[in-house]
């Protein structure tokens, strides 16, 4: 069976002198299809990194089963097709970036014949070609380390890529680069498992997103491009028109005629619920057509942000994972 | 054995100025003794413990505490292969330096007209090589237990404890206790007295069995400990 299957996964840690049990994962079951980009989001200590650790075979679950392409996650056949970028990236600081990639290329069991070209290619792809690749890792900035980490994870053309907060500490140009690289990998059919707090990135990259809280998967949402999502649009009008020249009733009527709904006004702003991006465009067109001097329109929050914010706040009781 | 891991360990050791300075000191000081007191022969070179400790300290613990192991074990690498490669890397490096030191010592002695016999050289060199791999196995086990350079601390504590036990046995005239202390101390840097092995008949099997069992046991324990380790900062 191809893809990743997780059935009834549970993991506890023992913490403190008394060996108190902390539930990091509780009966997690899900399936990730081959070639899918799957996001994992959740508050700190929700169990996201523990989940990734179990998927990678670095942590032993107390109960449940994980298979990747029908194999155990620590099977060497799976390791050969796996790339991993940990959140707390620690690299061999005495090496140069180039040496580090050559080292991991060898550890990945890749043939020595094409090593130089593949390493150079990987460095170029993450923007560390030339002098940067020759620099000792201890002289790298946080963003450069993340880039090198991603290059390392992509070595050997993995079929499964596990990324734990890949854009952490990366500048905006790096974030765009990461997104482009992930998009390229997806086009090649690589299955991407992305754990990130940057919800907009997750929403842009992933097909589905699991919201993890207190060790449980609270929801799995489809966020693929084109999927219909209701969203809140905040519209600000110039000249303090909303609430004075344009009344609540007029705005409500205009919203209904555009297939949207007015949810409230807080001059000079009004909030509308729209079905999707097309609905938002229709609403704005209607408002402008009716003479409302629209100065700014902002989506109030993404679906994932709402998922985050709407979730009850009684997260796990103890510890963190 | 994974040659990539072995060579990377050597390169990492070579880039550490502190280790290199200590190694230079440990290698050159005995040679000065040999140069100025040729009558004492090869005995002035002493044992290989210093070299093993300098090259081996933190051989697994450093990777453990830095978090590098997470990345390594996500690769196509068996954990026993990692432990064995670490052991071989440290053992081979200590053995090569020991043999180099021996070669220089022989040259110095030859210059003073006190060249040792081929058998002496062979016995001494063989003992040093066995000691290098034996000591590296013990250190690999200690290093698997604790992060950073904690293995050095364990080594020194056990050595100190063994010395106290041995002394207590001698003071109280409890031979069994003194022997226990001596065995613990010897187990820290296992080797075989090759001179005694080839001169005594019948050949004593105890030193061979003791050496082999200590090395195998330490490596097996190190592999078990590393195999059981959970590698994620979430587990810490």
Coordinates of C-alpha atoms in Angstrom, one line a residue:
Chain A
X1 CA 0.0 0.0 0.0
X2 CA 1.5 3.3 -1.0
X3 CA 1.4 6.6 1.0
X4 CA 1.4 7.0 4.7
X5 CA -1.0 5.2 7.0
X6 CA -1.3 6.1 10.6
X7 CA -3.6 4.0 12.8
X8 CA -4.4 4.6 16.5
X9 CA -1.0 6.2 17.2
X10 CA -0.4 7.0 20.8
X11 CA 2.7 8.3 22.6
X12 CA 3.4 9.2 26.1
X13 CA 6.5 10.7 27.8
X14 CA 7.5 10.3 31.3
X15 CA 8.5 13.6 32.9
X16 CA 9.9 14.7 36.2
X17 CA 11.3 12.7 39.1
X18 CA 8.0 11.0 39.7
X19 CA 7.9 9.8 36.1
X20 CA 4.5 11.4 35.5
X21 CA 3.0 10.3 32.2
X22 CA 2.3 13.0 29.7
X23 CA 0.1 12.2 26.7
X24 CA 1.8 13.6 23.6
X25 CA -0.3 11.8 21.0
X26 CA -3.7 10.1 21.6
X27 CA -5.2 7.7 19.1
X28 CA -4.1 9.5 16.0
X29 CA -5.3 8.0 12.7
X30 CA -4.9 9.5 9.3
X31 CA -3.8 8.7 5.8
X32 CA -1.6 10.8 3.5
X33 CA -1.8 10.0 -0.2
X34 CA 1.3 9.7 -2.4
X35 CA 2.2 13.1 -3.9
X36 CA 0.0 15.0 -1.4
X37 CA 1.2 18.0 0.5
X38 CA -0.1 17.6 4.1
X39 CA 0.2 20.3 6.7
X40 CA 0.2 19.8 10.4
X41 CA -0.7 22.8 12.5
X42 CA -1.6 23.4 16.2
X43 CA -0.5 25.3 19.2
X44 CA 2.8 24.8 20.9
X45 CA 3.0 21.5 22.7
X46 CA 0.2 20.0 20.7
X47 CA 2.2 17.0 19.7
X48 CA 3.2 18.0 16.1
X49 CA 6.9 17.4 16.5
X50 CA 6.2 14.1 18.3
X51 CA 4.0 13.1 15.4
X52 CA 6.8 13.9 12.9
X53 CA 9.3 12.0 15.1
X54 CA 7.0 8.9 15.0
X55 CA 6.6 9.2 11.2
X56 CA 10.3 9.3 10.8
X57 CA 10.9 6.4 13.2
X58 CA 12.9 8.5 15.5
X59 CA 10.4 8.0 18.3
X60 CA 8.7 4.8 19.3
X61 CA 4.9 5.0 19.7
X62 CA 3.3 3.3 22.7
X63 CA 0.5 2.1 20.6
X64 CA -0.7 2.2 17.0
X65 CA 0.9 1.5 13.7
X66 CA 2.6 3.6 11.0
X67 CA 3.3 2.4 7.5
X68 CA 5.0 4.2 4.7
X69 CA 4.6 2.5 1.4
X70 CA 3.7 -0.6 3.4
X71 CA 6.9 -0.5 5.4
X72 CA 7.8 0.6 8.9
X73 CA 9.1 4.1 9.1
X74 CA 12.5 3.1 10.2
X75 CA 12.9 0.6 7.4
X76 CA 16.1 1.4 5.5
X77 CA 14.1 1.2 2.2
X78 CA 12.0 4.1 3.4
X79 CA 14.9 6.0 4.8
X80 CA 16.4 5.9 1.4
X81 CA 13.5 7.8 0.0
X82 CA 13.0 10.2 2.9
X83 CA 14.3 13.7 3.4
X84 CA 14.0 15.5 6.7
X85 CA 14.5 19.0 7.9
X86 CA 14.2 19.3 11.7
X87 CA 13.0 22.4 13.4
X88 CA 16.0 22.7 15.7
X89 CA 18.5 22.3 13.0
X90 CA 21.9 21.4 14.3
X91 CA 24.6 20.9 11.6
X92 CA 28.2 19.9 11.8
X93 CA 29.5 23.4 12.3
X94 CA 33.1 22.7 11.5
X95 CA 32.2 21.7 7.9
X96 CA 31.6 24.0 5.0
X97 CA 28.2 24.0 3.4
X98 CA 29.5 22.1 0.4
X99 CA 31.3 19.5 2.6
X100 CA 28.1 19.1 4.7
X101 CA 26.0 18.3 1.6
X102 CA 28.6 15.9 0.2
X103 CA 28.7 14.1 3.6
X104 CA 24.9 13.7 3.6
X105 CA 24.9 12.8 -0.1
X106 CA 27.2 9.9 0.9
X107 CA 25.2 9.0 3.9
X108 CA 22.1 8.9 1.7
X109 CA 23.8 6.1 -0.2
X110 CA 24.0 8.2 -3.4
X111 CA 26.8 7.2 -5.9
X112 CA 30.0 9.2 -5.5
X113 CA 30.2 9.6 -9.3
X114 CA 27.7 12.5 -9.6
X115 CA 28.3 13.9 -6.1
X116 CA 30.0 17.1 -7.0
X117 CA 27.4 18.1 -9.6
X118 CA 24.4 17.1 -7.3
X119 CA 25.9 19.1 -4.3
X120 CA 26.6 22.1 -6.5
X121 CA 23.0 21.9 -7.9
X122 CA 21.5 21.6 -4.4
X123 CA 23.5 24.6 -3.2
X124 CA 22.4 26.7 -6.2
X125 CA 18.8 25.7 -5.8
X126 CA 18.7 27.2 -2.3
X127 CA 20.8 30.2 -3.2
X128 CA 24.0 29.1 -1.5
X129 CA 26.1 28.6 -4.6
X130 CA 29.6 30.1 -5.0
X131 CA 31.4 31.5 -2.0
X132 CA 28.5 30.8 0.5
X133 CA 28.9 27.1 -0.1
X134 CA 32.6 27.3 0.7
X135 CA 32.0 29.1 4.0
X136 CA 32.2 27.2 7.3
X137 CA 28.7 26.4 8.7
X138 CA 29.5 28.2 12.0
X139 CA 29.6 31.4 10.0
X140 CA 26.1 30.9 8.5
X141 CA 23.2 33.0 9.5
X142 CA 20.0 31.4 10.8
X143 CA 18.4 31.8 7.3
X144 CA 21.4 30.3 5.6
X145 CA 21.3 27.3 7.9
X146 CA 17.6 26.7 7.1
X147 CA 18.5 26.9 3.4
X148 CA 21.3 24.4 3.8
X149 CA 19.0 22.2 5.8
X150 CA 16.4 22.2 3.1
X151 CA 19.1 21.4 0.5
X152 CA 20.2 18.5 2.7
X153 CA 16.7 17.3 2.9
X154 CA 16.3 17.3 -0.8
X155 CA 19.4 15.3 -1.5
X156 CA 18.9 12.0 -3.2
X157 CA 15.6 13.0 -4.7
X158 CA 13.4 11.8 -1.8
X159 CA 9.8 10.7 -2.3
X160 CA 8.8 11.8 1.1
X161 CA 9.9 15.1 2.6
X162 CA 9.3 15.9 6.2
X163 CA 9.7 19.6 7.0
X164 CA 9.5 20.9 10.6
X165 CA 9.2 24.7 10.5
X166 CA 11.2 25.0 7.4
X167 CA 10.9 28.8 7.0
X168 CA 11.8 29.6 10.6
X169 CA 14.3 32.4 10.6
X170 CA 14.3 32.8 6.8
X171 CA 14.0 36.2 5.2
X172 CA 11.0 37.0 2.9
X173 CA 13.1 36.1 -0.2
X174 CA 13.9 32.8 1.4
X175 CA 10.3 32.1 2.1
X176 CA 9.4 32.7 -1.5
X177 CA 12.2 30.4 -2.6
X178 CA 11.1 27.7 -0.2
X179 CA 7.6 27.9 -1.6
X180 CA 8.8 27.7 -5.1
X181 CA 11.0 24.7 -4.3
X182 CA 8.1 22.9 -2.5
X183 CA 5.9 23.6 -5.5
X184 CA 8.6 22.1 -7.8
X185 CA 8.9 19.0 -5.6
X186 CA 5.2 18.6 -5.6
X187 CA 5.1 18.7 -9.3
X188 CA 7.6 15.8 -9.3
X189 CA 5.2 13.8 -7.1
X190 CA 7.1 14.2 -3.8
X191 CA 4.9 13.8 -0.7
X192 CA 5.4 16.7 1.6
X193 CA 4.6 16.7 5.3
X194 CA 4.9 20.2 6.6
X195 CA 4.7 21.2 10.2
X196 CA 4.6 25.0 10.5
X197 CA 3.2 27.9 12.4
X198 CA 3.2 30.1 9.3
X199 CA -0.4 29.4 8.4
X200 CA -0.4 31.4 5.2
X201 CA 2.5 29.2 4.0
X202 CA 0.7 26.0 5.0
X203 CA -2.5 27.2 3.2
X204 CA -0.5 28.1 0.0
X205 CA 1.5 24.8 -0.1
X206 CA -0.7 22.1 1.3
X207 CA -3.7 20.1 0.0
X208 CA -4.9 19.2 3.4
X209 CA -4.1 20.3 6.9
X210 CA -4.5 18.5 10.2
X211 CA -5.2 20.6 13.2
X212 CA -3.5 18.9 16.2
X213 CA -4.3 19.9 19.7
X214 CA -3.5 18.2 23.0
X215 CA -2.2 15.2 21.1
X216 CA -5.3 14.6 19.1
X217 CA -6.2 15.4 15.5
X218 CA -9.1 17.8 16.0
X219 CA -9.8 18.4 12.3
X220 CA -8.5 17.7 8.9
X221 CA -9.3 20.5 6.4
X222 CA -9.0 20.5 2.7
X223 CA -7.2 23.7 1.7
X224 CA -6.3 22.9 -1.9
X225 CA -6.4 25.9 -4.3
X226 CA -9.9 26.4 -5.7
X227 CA -11.7 24.8 -2.8
X228 CA -14.6 26.9 -1.7
X229 CA -14.1 28.6 1.6
X230 CA -16.4 31.1 3.3
X231 CA -14.3 34.1 4.6
X232 CA -14.7 37.4 6.3
X233 CA -13.9 40.5 4.4
X234 CA -13.2 43.8 6.2
X235 CA -14.0 46.8 4.0
X236 CA -12.9 50.3 4.9
X237 CA -14.4 53.3 3.1
X238 CA -12.9 56.7 2.5
X239 CA -14.4 59.9 3.9
X240 CA -15.9 58.0 6.8
X241 CA -18.7 57.1 4.4
X242 CA -19.7 53.9 6.3
X243 CA -22.1 54.7 9.0
X244 CA -22.9 58.2 7.7
X245 CA -23.5 58.6 4.0
X246 CA -23.9 54.8 3.5
X247 CA -26.2 53.3 6.1
X248 CA -26.2 49.8 7.6
X249 CA -29.4 48.9 5.7
X250 CA -27.9 50.0 2.4
X251 CA -24.8 48.0 3.0
X252 CA -26.9 44.9 4.0
X253 CA -28.9 45.2 0.8
X254 CA -25.9 45.6 -1.4
X255 CA -24.3 42.6 0.3
X256 CA -27.3 40.4 -0.3
X257 CA -27.4 41.5 -4.0
X258 CA -23.8 40.4 -4.3
X259 CA -24.4 37.0 -2.7
X260 CA -22.7 38.1 0.6
X261 CA -23.9 39.0 4.1
X262 CA -23.1 42.0 6.2
X263 CA -22.0 40.8 9.6
X264 CA -21.4 44.2 11.3
X265 CA -20.2 47.7 11.0
X266 CA -17.6 49.5 13.0
X267 CA -17.2 52.9 11.2
X268 CA -15.2 53.5 9.0
X269 CA -15.2 49.7 8.5
X270 CA -17.8 47.0 7.7
X271 CA -17.4 43.3 7.8
X272 CA -18.9 40.9 5.3
X273 CA -19.1 37.2 4.9
X274 CA -18.3 36.0 1.4
X275 CA -18.4 32.5 0.0
X276 CA -15.0 32.6 -1.6
X277 CA -12.5 34.7 -3.5
X278 CA -15.0 35.2 -6.4
X279 CA -17.7 36.3 -3.9
X280 CA -15.3 38.8 -2.5
X281 CA -14.6 40.3 -5.9
X282 CA -18.4 40.4 -6.6
X283 CA -19.1 42.2 -3.4
X284 CA -16.4 44.8 -4.0
X285 CA -17.6 45.4 -7.5
X286 CA -21.2 45.9 -6.2
X287 CA -20.1 48.3 -3.5
X288 CA -18.0 50.4 -5.9
X289 CA -20.8 50.3 -8.5
X290 CA -23.2 51.7 -5.8
X291 CA -20.8 54.6 -5.1
X292 CA -19.3 53.3 -1.8
X293 CA -15.8 54.9 -1.8
X294 CA -13.9 51.6 -1.0
X295 CA -10.4 52.5 0.2
X296 CA -9.3 49.1 1.5
X297 CA -10.5 45.5 1.6
X298 CA -8.7 42.9 3.7
X299 CA -9.6 39.3 4.4
X300 CA -10.0 39.2 8.1
X301 CA -8.2 35.9 8.7
X302 CA -7.4 32.8 6.8
X303 CA -9.4 29.6 7.2
X304 CA -6.5 28.1 9.1
X305 CA -6.2 31.1 11.4
X306 CA -9.9 30.8 12.1
X307 CA -9.4 27.1 12.8
X308 CA -6.7 28.1 15.2
X309 CA -8.7 30.9 16.8
X310 CA -12.0 29.1 17.0
X311 CA -10.6 26.0 18.7
X312 CA -11.2 25.8 22.5
X313 CA -8.2 27.0 24.4
X314 CA -8.0 24.2 27.0
X315 CA -5.0 22.7 25.4
X316 CA -3.1 19.7 26.8
X317 CA -2.7 19.8 30.5
X318 CA 0.9 19.0 31.0
X319 CA 4.3 19.2 29.3
X320 CA 5.0 19.9 25.7
X321 CA 5.7 17.8 22.7
Chain B
X1 CA 31.4 -0.1 9.1
X2 CA 30.6 3.1 7.3
X3 CA 33.7 4.7 5.8
X4 CA 32.0 8.1 5.5
X5 CA 31.3 8.2 9.2
X6 CA 34.9 7.1 10.0
X7 CA 36.6 9.6 7.8
X8 CA 34.3 12.4 9.0
X9 CA 35.1 11.6 12.6
X10 CA 38.8 11.9 11.8
X11 CA 38.4 15.2 10.0
X12 CA 36.3 16.5 12.8
X13 CA 39.0 15.6 15.3
X14 CA 41.7 17.2 13.1
X15 CA 39.8 20.5 13.1
X16 CA 39.6 20.7 16.8
X17 CA 42.6 22.8 18.0
X18 CA 42.3 21.7 21.6
X19 CA 42.3 18.0 20.8
X20 CA 45.2 18.5 18.4
X21 CA 47.2 20.4 21.0
X22 CA 46.6 17.7 23.6
X23 CA 47.5 15.0 21.1
X24 CA 50.7 16.7 20.1
X25 CA 51.6 17.0 23.8
X26 CA 50.8 13.4 24.5
X27 CA 52.7 12.1 21.5
X28 CA 55.8 14.3 21.8
X29 CA 56.5 14.3 25.5
X30 CA 57.2 10.6 25.8
X31 CA 59.4 10.9 22.7
X32 CA 61.5 13.5 24.5
X33 CA 62.0 11.0 27.3
X34 CA 63.1 8.3 24.8
X35 CA 65.4 10.8 23.2
X36 CA 67.1 11.8 26.4
X37 CA 67.0 8.5 28.2
X38 CA 67.5 5.8 25.6
X39 CA 68.4 3.2 28.3
X40 CA 64.8 3.1 29.4
X41 CA 63.7 1.8 25.9
X42 CA 60.2 1.8 24.7
X43 CA 58.7 1.6 28.2
X44 CA 58.9 5.4 28.4
X45 CA 56.2 5.6 25.7
X46 CA 53.7 4.3 28.3
X47 CA 50.1 3.3 27.5
X48 CA 47.6 4.6 25.0
X49 CA 44.9 5.8 27.4
X50 CA 45.7 9.5 26.9
X51 CA 45.4 9.2 23.1
X52 CA 42.2 7.2 23.4
X53 CA 40.6 9.7 25.7
X54 CA 41.7 12.7 23.7
X55 CA 40.5 11.2 20.4
X56 CA 37.4 9.4 21.8
X57 CA 35.9 11.8 24.3
X58 CA 32.4 12.6 23.2
X59 CA 32.5 10.2 20.3
X60 CA 28.7 9.6 20.5
X61 CA 27.8 12.0 23.3
X62 CA 28.7 15.0 21.3
X63 CA 26.3 14.0 18.5
X64 CA 23.7 13.1 21.0
X65 CA 23.7 16.5 22.9
X66 CA 24.1 18.6 19.7
X67 CA 21.1 17.0 18.0
X68 CA 23.1 15.8 15.0
X69 CA 22.0 12.2 15.6
X70 CA 18.4 13.0 14.6
X71 CA 19.6 14.0 11.1
X72 CA 22.0 11.0 10.9
X73 CA 19.4 8.4 11.9
X74 CA 16.8 9.8 9.5
X75 CA 19.3 8.7 6.8
X76 CA 19.8 5.2 5.5
X77 CA 22.1 4.3 8.4
X78 CA 21.7 1.5 10.9
X79 CA 22.4 2.5 14.4
X80 CA 24.8 -0.4 15.1
X81 CA 26.7 0.7 12.0
X82 CA 27.1 4.2 13.5
X83 CA 28.4 2.8 16.9
X84 CA 30.8 0.4 15.3
X85 CA 32.0 3.2 12.9
X86 CA 32.6 5.5 15.8
X87 CA 34.5 2.8 17.7
X88 CA 36.6 1.8 14.7
X89 CA 37.3 5.5 13.9
X90 CA 38.7 6.3 17.4
X91 CA 40.4 2.9 17.7
X92 CA 42.1 3.1 14.4
X93 CA 43.2 6.8 14.9
X94 CA 44.7 5.9 18.3
X95 CA 46.4 2.9 16.9
X96 CA 47.9 4.8 14.0
X97 CA 49.2 7.6 16.2
X98 CA 50.6 4.9 18.6
X99 CA 52.4 3.2 15.8
X100 CA 53.8 6.5 14.4
X101 CA 55.0 7.3 17.9
X102 CA 56.6 3.9 18.1
X103 CA 58.3 4.3 14.7
X104 CA 59.8 7.7 15.8
X105 CA 60.9 6.2 19.1
X106 CA 62.6 3.3 17.3
X107 CA 64.4 5.8 15.0
X108 CA 65.5 7.9 18.0
X109 CA 66.7 4.8 19.8
X110 CA 68.6 3.6 16.7
X111 CA 70.3 7.0 16.5
X112 CA 71.5 6.4 20.1
X113 CA 72.7 2.9 19.3
X114 CA 70.0 1.3 21.5
X115 CA 67.7 -0.1 18.8
X116 CA 65.1 -2.5 20.3
X117 CA 64.7 -6.0 19.0
X118 CA 62.1 -6.8 16.3
X119 CA 60.2 -8.9 18.9
X120 CA 60.1 -6.0 21.3
X121 CA 58.8 -3.6 18.7
X122 CA 56.2 -6.1 17.5
X123 CA 55.0 -6.9 21.1
X124 CA 54.8 -3.2 22.0
X125 CA 53.1 -2.2 18.8
X126 CA 50.6 -5.0 19.0
X127 CA 49.8 -4.2 22.6
X128 CA 49.2 -0.6 21.7
X129 CA 46.9 -1.5 18.9
X130 CA 44.9 -3.8 21.1
X131 CA 44.8 -1.2 23.8
X132 CA 43.6 1.4 21.3
X133 CA 40.6 -0.6 20.1
X134 CA 39.9 -2.0 23.6
X135 CA 39.8 1.5 25.2
X136 CA 37.8 2.9 22.4
X137 CA 35.1 0.2 22.9
X138 CA 34.8 1.1 26.6
X139 CA 34.6 4.8 25.8
X140 CA 32.0 4.1 23.1
X141 CA 29.8 2.5 25.8
X142 CA 30.3 5.4 28.2
X143 CA 29.6 7.9 25.4
X144 CA 26.4 6.3 24.5
X145 CA 25.1 6.8 28.0
X146 CA 25.5 10.5 28.3
X147 CA 25.7 13.6 26.2
X148 CA 28.7 15.9 25.5
X149 CA 31.9 14.9 27.2
X150 CA 30.2 13.0 30.0
X151 CA 32.0 9.8 29.0
X152 CA 35.2 11.4 30.2
X153 CA 33.6 12.0 33.6
X154 CA 32.3 8.4 33.8
X155 CA 35.8 7.1 32.8
X156 CA 37.5 9.2 35.5
X157 CA 34.9 8.3 38.2
X158 CA 35.1 4.6 37.5
X159 CA 38.9 4.8 37.4
X160 CA 38.9 6.6 40.7
X161 CA 36.4 4.2 42.2
X162 CA 38.5 1.2 41.1
X163 CA 41.6 2.8 42.6
X164 CA 39.8 3.3 45.9
X165 CA 38.5 -0.2 45.9
X166 CA 41.9 -1.6 45.2
X167 CA 43.5 0.4 47.9
X168 CA 40.9 -0.6 50.4
X169 CA 41.5 -4.2 49.5
X170 CA 45.2 -3.8 50.1
X171 CA 44.8 -1.9 53.3
X172 CA 42.3 -4.5 54.7
X173 CA 44.3 -7.3 53.1
X174 CA 41.1 -8.5 51.4
X175 CA 42.7 -9.9 48.3
X176 CA 39.4 -10.4 46.5
X177 CA 38.6 -6.7 46.9
X178 CA 42.0 -5.6 45.7
X179 CA 41.6 -8.0 42.7
X180 CA 38.1 -6.6 42.0
X181 CA 39.6 -3.1 41.9
X182 CA 42.4 -4.1 39.7
X183 CA 40.1 -5.9 37.3
X184 CA 37.7 -2.9 37.1
X185 CA 40.7 -0.6 36.4
X186 CA 42.1 -3.0 33.8
X187 CA 38.7 -3.2 32.1
X188 CA 38.7 0.5 31.4
X189 CA 41.6 0.1 29.0
X190 CA 41.5 -3.5 27.9
X191 CA 44.6 -4.9 26.3
X192 CA 46.6 -8.1 26.2
X193 CA 50.1 -8.5 27.5
X194 CA 51.5 -10.1 24.3
X195 CA 55.0 -10.7 25.8
X196 CA 53.4 -12.9 28.5
X197 CA 51.1 -14.5 25.9
X198 CA 53.9 -15.7 23.7
X199 CA 56.4 -16.6 26.4
X200 CA 54.2 -18.6 28.9
X201 CA 53.3 -22.2 28.1
X202 CA 50.6 -23.3 27.9
X203 CA 49.3 -20.1 26.4
X204 CA 47.0 -18.4 28.9
X205 CA 43.5 -18.0 27.5
X206 CA 42.2 -15.7 30.2
X207 CA 43.7 -12.4 28.9
X208 CA 42.4 -13.2 25.4
X209 CA 38.9 -14.1 26.6
X210 CA 38.8 -11.2 29.0
X211 CA 39.9 -8.7 26.3
X212 CA 37.5 -10.0 23.7
X213 CA 34.5 -10.2 26.1
X214 CA 35.1 -6.7 27.4
X215 CA 35.3 -5.2 23.9
X216 CA 32.3 -7.2 22.6
X217 CA 30.2 -6.5 25.8
X218 CA 30.9 -2.7 25.6
X219 CA 30.1 -2.5 22.0
X220 CA 26.9 -4.5 22.4
X221 CA 25.8 -2.4 25.3
X222 CA 26.6 0.8 23.4
X223 CA 24.5 -0.5 20.5
X224 CA 21.6 -1.4 22.8
X225 CA 21.7 2.1 24.4
X226 CA 21.8 3.9 21.1
X227 CA 19.1 1.7 19.6
X228 CA 16.8 2.5 22.5
X229 CA 17.3 6.2 22.3
X230 CA 14.4 8.4 21.2
X231 CA 15.7 11.1 19.0
X232 CA 13.5 14.1 19.0
X233 CA 13.7 17.3 21.1
X234 CA 10.1 16.6 21.9
X235 CA 11.1 13.6 23.9
X236 CA 13.6 15.5 25.9

